[in-house]
Amino acid sequence: MRSVFSWTKPARGTIKINVDAAVGQSYSVLAVVAKDWRGDLLFACSNKANTNSPLQAEVEALRWTVS
């Protein structure tokens, strides 16, 4: 059975950052979204990564986010 996930608000006064990667045949696209405790969008950005490995794409997304 497939699990369904939905975005949940962070605790009051905090920010939640979500990262993801979409993997293609020759490159991946990384995405970062930051929302506040109200659910309001604070920041969204995407970037290209030169990898087609799902694990490496996820790691690149995290590395890019913290840099």
mmCIF file of N, CA and C in Angstrom:
data_model
loop_
_atom_site.group_PDB
_atom_site.id
_atom_site.type_symbol
_atom_site.label_atom_id
_atom_site.label_comp_id
_atom_site.label_asym_id
_atom_site.label_seq_id
_atom_site.Cartn_x
_atom_site.Cartn_y
_atom_site.Cartn_z
ATOM 1 N N MET A 1 0.842 -1.183 0.000
ATOM 2 C CA MET A 1 0.000 0.000 0.000
ATOM 3 C C MET A 1 0.886 1.246 0.000
ATOM 4 N N ARG A 2 0.511 2.244 -0.751
ATOM 5 C CA ARG A 2 1.296 3.475 -0.871
ATOM 6 C C ARG A 2 0.917 4.465 0.222
ATOM 7 N N SER A 3 1.922 5.050 0.861
ATOM 8 C CA SER A 3 1.679 6.045 1.907
ATOM 9 C C SER A 3 1.413 7.406 1.285
ATOM 10 N N VAL A 4 0.582 8.193 1.945
ATOM 11 C CA VAL A 4 0.292 9.555 1.491
ATOM 12 C C VAL A 4 0.846 10.515 2.528
ATOM 13 N N PHE A 5 1.692 11.445 2.059
ATOM 14 C CA PHE A 5 2.284 12.436 2.944
ATOM 15 C C PHE A 5 1.707 13.797 2.609
ATOM 16 N N SER A 6 1.536 14.616 3.603
ATOM 17 C CA SER A 6 1.082 15.983 3.361
ATOM 18 C C SER A 6 1.930 16.930 4.203
ATOM 19 N N TRP A 7 2.000 18.185 3.735
ATOM 20 C CA TRP A 7 2.780 19.183 4.430
ATOM 21 C C TRP A 7 2.101 19.524 5.744
ATOM 22 N N THR A 8 2.873 19.593 6.813
ATOM 23 C CA THR A 8 2.332 19.999 8.112
ATOM 24 C C THR A 8 3.064 21.258 8.572
ATOM 25 N N LYS A 9 2.335 22.120 9.238
ATOM 26 C CA LYS A 9 2.927 23.366 9.725
ATOM 27 C C LYS A 9 3.949 23.082 10.814
ATOM 28 N N PRO A 10 5.054 23.841 10.836
ATOM 29 C CA PRO A 10 6.009 23.712 11.939
ATOM 30 C C PRO A 10 5.458 24.419 13.185
ATOM 31 N N ALA A 11 6.165 24.276 14.277
ATOM 32 C CA ALA A 11 5.747 24.925 15.532
ATOM 33 C C ALA A 11 5.740 26.445 15.360
ATOM 34 N N ARG A 12 4.899 27.111 16.119
ATOM 35 C CA ARG A 12 4.766 28.565 16.045
ATOM 36 C C ARG A 12 6.130 29.252 16.204
ATOM 37 N N GLY A 13 6.406 30.218 15.305
ATOM 38 C CA GLY A 13 7.643 30.973 15.369
ATOM 39 C C GLY A 13 8.824 30.305 14.685
ATOM 40 N N THR A 14 8.596 29.169 14.023
ATOM 41 C CA THR A 14 9.707 28.474 13.358
ATOM 42 C C THR A 14 9.490 28.419 11.842
ATOM 43 N N ILE A 15 10.504 27.960 11.148
ATOM 44 C CA ILE A 15 10.487 27.839 9.688
ATOM 45 C C ILE A 15 10.736 26.391 9.325
ATOM 46 N N LYS A 16 10.007 25.899 8.340
ATOM 47 C CA LYS A 16 10.194 24.531 7.848
ATOM 48 C C LYS A 16 10.776 24.603 6.439
ATOM 49 N N ILE A 17 11.848 23.839 6.221
ATOM 50 C CA ILE A 17 12.510 23.808 4.919
ATOM 51 C C ILE A 17 12.370 22.403 4.346
ATOM 52 N N ASN A 18 11.834 22.316 3.125
ATOM 53 C CA ASN A 18 11.694 21.045 2.428
ATOM 54 C C ASN A 18 12.606 21.054 1.206
ATOM 55 N N VAL A 19 13.293 19.935 0.958
ATOM 56 C CA VAL A 19 14.132 19.781 -0.226
ATOM 57 C C VAL A 19 13.686 18.544 -0.984
ATOM 58 N N ASP A 20 13.887 18.569 -2.300
ATOM 59 C CA ASP A 20 13.541 17.418 -3.124
ATOM 60 C C ASP A 20 14.389 17.439 -4.383
ATOM 61 N N ALA A 21 14.405 16.329 -5.078
ATOM 62 C CA ALA A 21 15.147 16.221 -6.333
ATOM 63 C C ALA A 21 14.332 15.397 -7.321
ATOM 64 N N ALA A 22 14.306 15.849 -8.568
ATOM 65 C CA ALA A 22 13.691 15.098 -9.664
ATOM 66 C C ALA A 22 14.829 14.624 -10.562
ATOM 67 N N VAL A 23 14.925 13.309 -10.742
ATOM 68 C CA VAL A 23 16.047 12.717 -11.456
ATOM 69 C C VAL A 23 15.658 12.427 -12.903
ATOM 70 N N GLY A 24 16.497 12.898 -13.836
ATOM 71 C CA GLY A 24 16.307 12.636 -15.257
ATOM 72 C C GLY A 24 17.387 11.698 -15.782
ATOM 73 N N GLN A 25 17.402 11.492 -17.086
ATOM 74 C CA GLN A 25 18.376 10.570 -17.678
ATOM 75 C C GLN A 25 19.797 11.120 -17.647
ATOM 76 N N SER A 26 19.961 12.435 -17.779
ATOM 77 C CA SER A 26 21.315 12.983 -17.809
ATOM 78 C C SER A 26 21.590 14.036 -16.737
ATOM 79 N N TYR A 27 20.571 14.509 -16.055
ATOM 80 C CA TYR A 27 20.754 15.472 -14.967
ATOM 81 C C TYR A 27 19.545 15.436 -14.042
ATOM 82 N N SER A 28 19.649 16.132 -12.923
ATOM 83 C CA SER A 28 18.562 16.219 -11.945
ATOM 84 C C SER A 28 18.234 17.677 -11.672
ATOM 85 N N VAL A 29 17.044 17.918 -11.171
ATOM 86 C CA VAL A 29 16.627 19.255 -10.766
ATOM 87 C C VAL A 29 16.374 19.220 -9.259
ATOM 88 N N LEU A 30 16.993 20.149 -8.547
ATOM 89 C CA LEU A 30 16.862 20.246 -7.093
ATOM 90 C C LEU A 30 15.892 21.369 -6.755
ATOM 91 N N ALA A 31 15.154 21.203 -5.674
ATOM 92 C CA ALA A 31 14.208 22.239 -5.255
ATOM 93 C C ALA A 31 14.263 22.416 -3.747
ATOM 94 N N VAL A 32 14.110 23.674 -3.305
ATOM 95 C CA VAL A 32 14.061 24.031 -1.885
ATOM 96 C C VAL A 32 12.874 24.956 -1.673
ATOM 97 N N VAL A 33 12.080 24.669 -0.638
ATOM 98 C CA VAL A 33 10.938 25.506 -0.283
ATOM 99 C C VAL A 33 10.984 25.753 1.216
ATOM 100 N N ALA A 34 10.857 27.012 1.623
ATOM 101 C CA ALA A 34 10.806 27.372 3.045
ATOM 102 C C ALA A 34 9.467 28.033 3.332
ATOM 103 N N LYS A 35 8.793 27.567 4.391
ATOM 104 C CA LYS A 35 7.519 28.147 4.816
ATOM 105 C C LYS A 35 7.567 28.438 6.309
ATOM 106 N N ASP A 36 6.850 29.470 6.716
ATOM 107 C CA ASP A 36 6.809 29.791 8.144
ATOM 108 C C ASP A 36 5.722 28.984 8.842
ATOM 109 N N TRP A 37 5.566 29.201 10.134
ATOM 110 C CA TRP A 37 4.624 28.435 10.936
ATOM 111 C C TRP A 37 3.171 28.676 10.538
ATOM 112 N N ARG A 38 2.906 29.748 9.785
ATOM 113 C CA ARG A 38 1.555 30.013 9.293
ATOM 114 C C ARG A 38 1.277 29.269 7.987
ATOM 115 N N GLY A 39 2.331 28.740 7.362
ATOM 116 C CA GLY A 39 2.206 28.096 6.061
ATOM 117 C C GLY A 39 2.478 29.047 4.914
ATOM 118 N N ASP A 40 2.908 30.274 5.230
ATOM 119 C CA ASP A 40 3.218 31.260 4.193
ATOM 120 C C ASP A 40 4.582 30.960 3.567
ATOM 121 N N LEU A 41 4.653 31.059 2.240
ATOM 122 C CA LEU A 41 5.893 30.824 1.523
ATOM 123 C C LEU A 41 6.898 31.930 1.819
ATOM 124 N N LEU A 42 8.098 31.542 2.225
ATOM 125 C CA LEU A 42 9.174 32.498 2.488
ATOM 126 C C LEU A 42 10.200 32.490 1.371
ATOM 127 N N PHE A 43 10.450 31.320 0.802
ATOM 128 C CA PHE A 43 11.523 31.178 -0.169
ATOM 129 C C PHE A 43 11.299 29.913 -0.978
ATOM 130 N N ALA A 44 11.541 29.985 -2.277
ATOM 131 C CA ALA A 44 11.514 28.803 -3.143
ATOM 132 C C ALA A 44 12.579 28.982 -4.212
ATOM 133 N N CYS A 45 13.326 27.913 -4.487
ATOM 134 C CA CYS A 45 14.405 28.009 -5.457
ATOM 135 C C CYS A 45 14.663 26.627 -6.051
ATOM 136 N N SER A 46 15.181 26.612 -7.269
ATOM 137 C CA SER A 46 15.550 25.350 -7.900
ATOM 138 C C SER A 46 16.934 25.483 -8.524
ATOM 139 N N ASN A 47 17.543 24.335 -8.777
ATOM 140 C CA ASN A 47 18.898 24.306 -9.313
ATOM 141 C C ASN A 47 19.091 23.007 -10.087
ATOM 142 N N LYS A 48 20.006 23.006 -11.035
ATOM 143 C CA LYS A 48 20.321 21.818 -11.814
ATOM 144 C C LYS A 48 21.549 21.139 -11.226
ATOM 145 N N ALA A 49 21.531 19.805 -11.185
ATOM 146 C CA ALA A 49 22.686 19.030 -10.717
ATOM 147 C C ALA A 49 23.079 18.038 -11.806
ATOM 148 N N ASN A 50 24.354 17.909 -12.039
ATOM 149 C CA ASN A 50 24.855 17.012 -13.079
ATOM 150 C C ASN A 50 24.992 15.589 -12.563
ATOM 151 N N THR A 51 23.853 14.953 -12.265
ATOM 152 C CA THR A 51 23.832 13.562 -11.820
ATOM 153 C C THR A 51 22.503 12.938 -12.218
ATOM 154 N N ASN A 52 22.519 11.633 -12.422
ATOM 155 C CA ASN A 52 21.273 10.910 -12.652
ATOM 156 C C ASN A 52 21.076 9.820 -11.597
ATOM 157 N N SER A 53 21.835 9.915 -10.528
ATOM 158 C CA SER A 53 21.709 8.998 -9.397
ATOM 159 C C SER A 53 20.723 9.591 -8.386
ATOM 160 N N PRO A 54 19.637 8.881 -8.048
ATOM 161 C CA PRO A 54 18.665 9.412 -7.075
ATOM 162 C C PRO A 54 19.296 9.759 -5.720
ATOM 163 N N LEU A 55 20.143 8.893 -5.205
ATOM 164 C CA LEU A 55 20.775 9.162 -3.910
ATOM 165 C C LEU A 55 21.674 10.389 -3.986
ATOM 166 N N GLN A 56 22.494 10.474 -5.021
ATOM 167 C CA GLN A 56 23.375 11.628 -5.156
ATOM 168 C C GLN A 56 22.576 12.916 -5.350
ATOM 169 N N ALA A 57 21.461 12.847 -6.073
ATOM 170 C CA ALA A 57 20.626 14.041 -6.274
ATOM 171 C C ALA A 57 20.054 14.533 -4.950
ATOM 172 N N GLU A 58 19.589 13.616 -4.109
ATOM 173 C CA GLU A 58 19.060 14.004 -2.794
ATOM 174 C C GLU A 58 20.156 14.616 -1.928
ATOM 175 N N VAL A 59 21.339 14.022 -1.951
ATOM 176 C CA VAL A 59 22.474 14.558 -1.183
ATOM 177 C C VAL A 59 22.859 15.939 -1.704
ATOM 178 N N GLU A 60 22.884 16.104 -3.023
ATOM 179 C CA GLU A 60 23.194 17.413 -3.612
ATOM 180 C C GLU A 60 22.151 18.459 -3.185
ATOM 181 N N ALA A 61 20.893 18.070 -3.134
ATOM 182 C CA ALA A 61 19.837 18.998 -2.706
ATOM 183 C C ALA A 61 20.062 19.458 -1.264
ATOM 184 N N LEU A 62 20.405 18.516 -0.394
ATOM 185 C CA LEU A 62 20.676 18.868 1.012
ATOM 186 C C LEU A 62 21.922 19.738 1.131
ATOM 187 N N ARG A 63 22.981 19.362 0.404
ATOM 188 C CA ARG A 63 24.235 20.125 0.456
ATOM 189 C C ARG A 63 24.019 21.550 -0.040
ATOM 190 N N TRP A 64 23.288 21.684 -1.118
ATOM 191 C CA TRP A 64 23.001 22.995 -1.698
ATOM 192 C C TRP A 64 22.180 23.845 -0.725
ATOM 193 N N THR A 65 21.239 23.224 -0.045
ATOM 194 C CA THR A 65 20.386 23.943 0.901
ATOM 195 C C THR A 65 21.181 24.509 2.075
ATOM 196 N N VAL A 66 22.083 23.733 2.634
ATOM 197 C CA VAL A 66 22.827 24.212 3.800
ATOM 198 C C VAL A 66 23.964 25.153 3.428
ATOM 199 N N SER A 67 24.336 25.172 2.154
ATOM 200 C CA SER A 67 25.389 26.110 1.746
ATOM 201 C C SER A 67 24.762 27.439 1.454
#
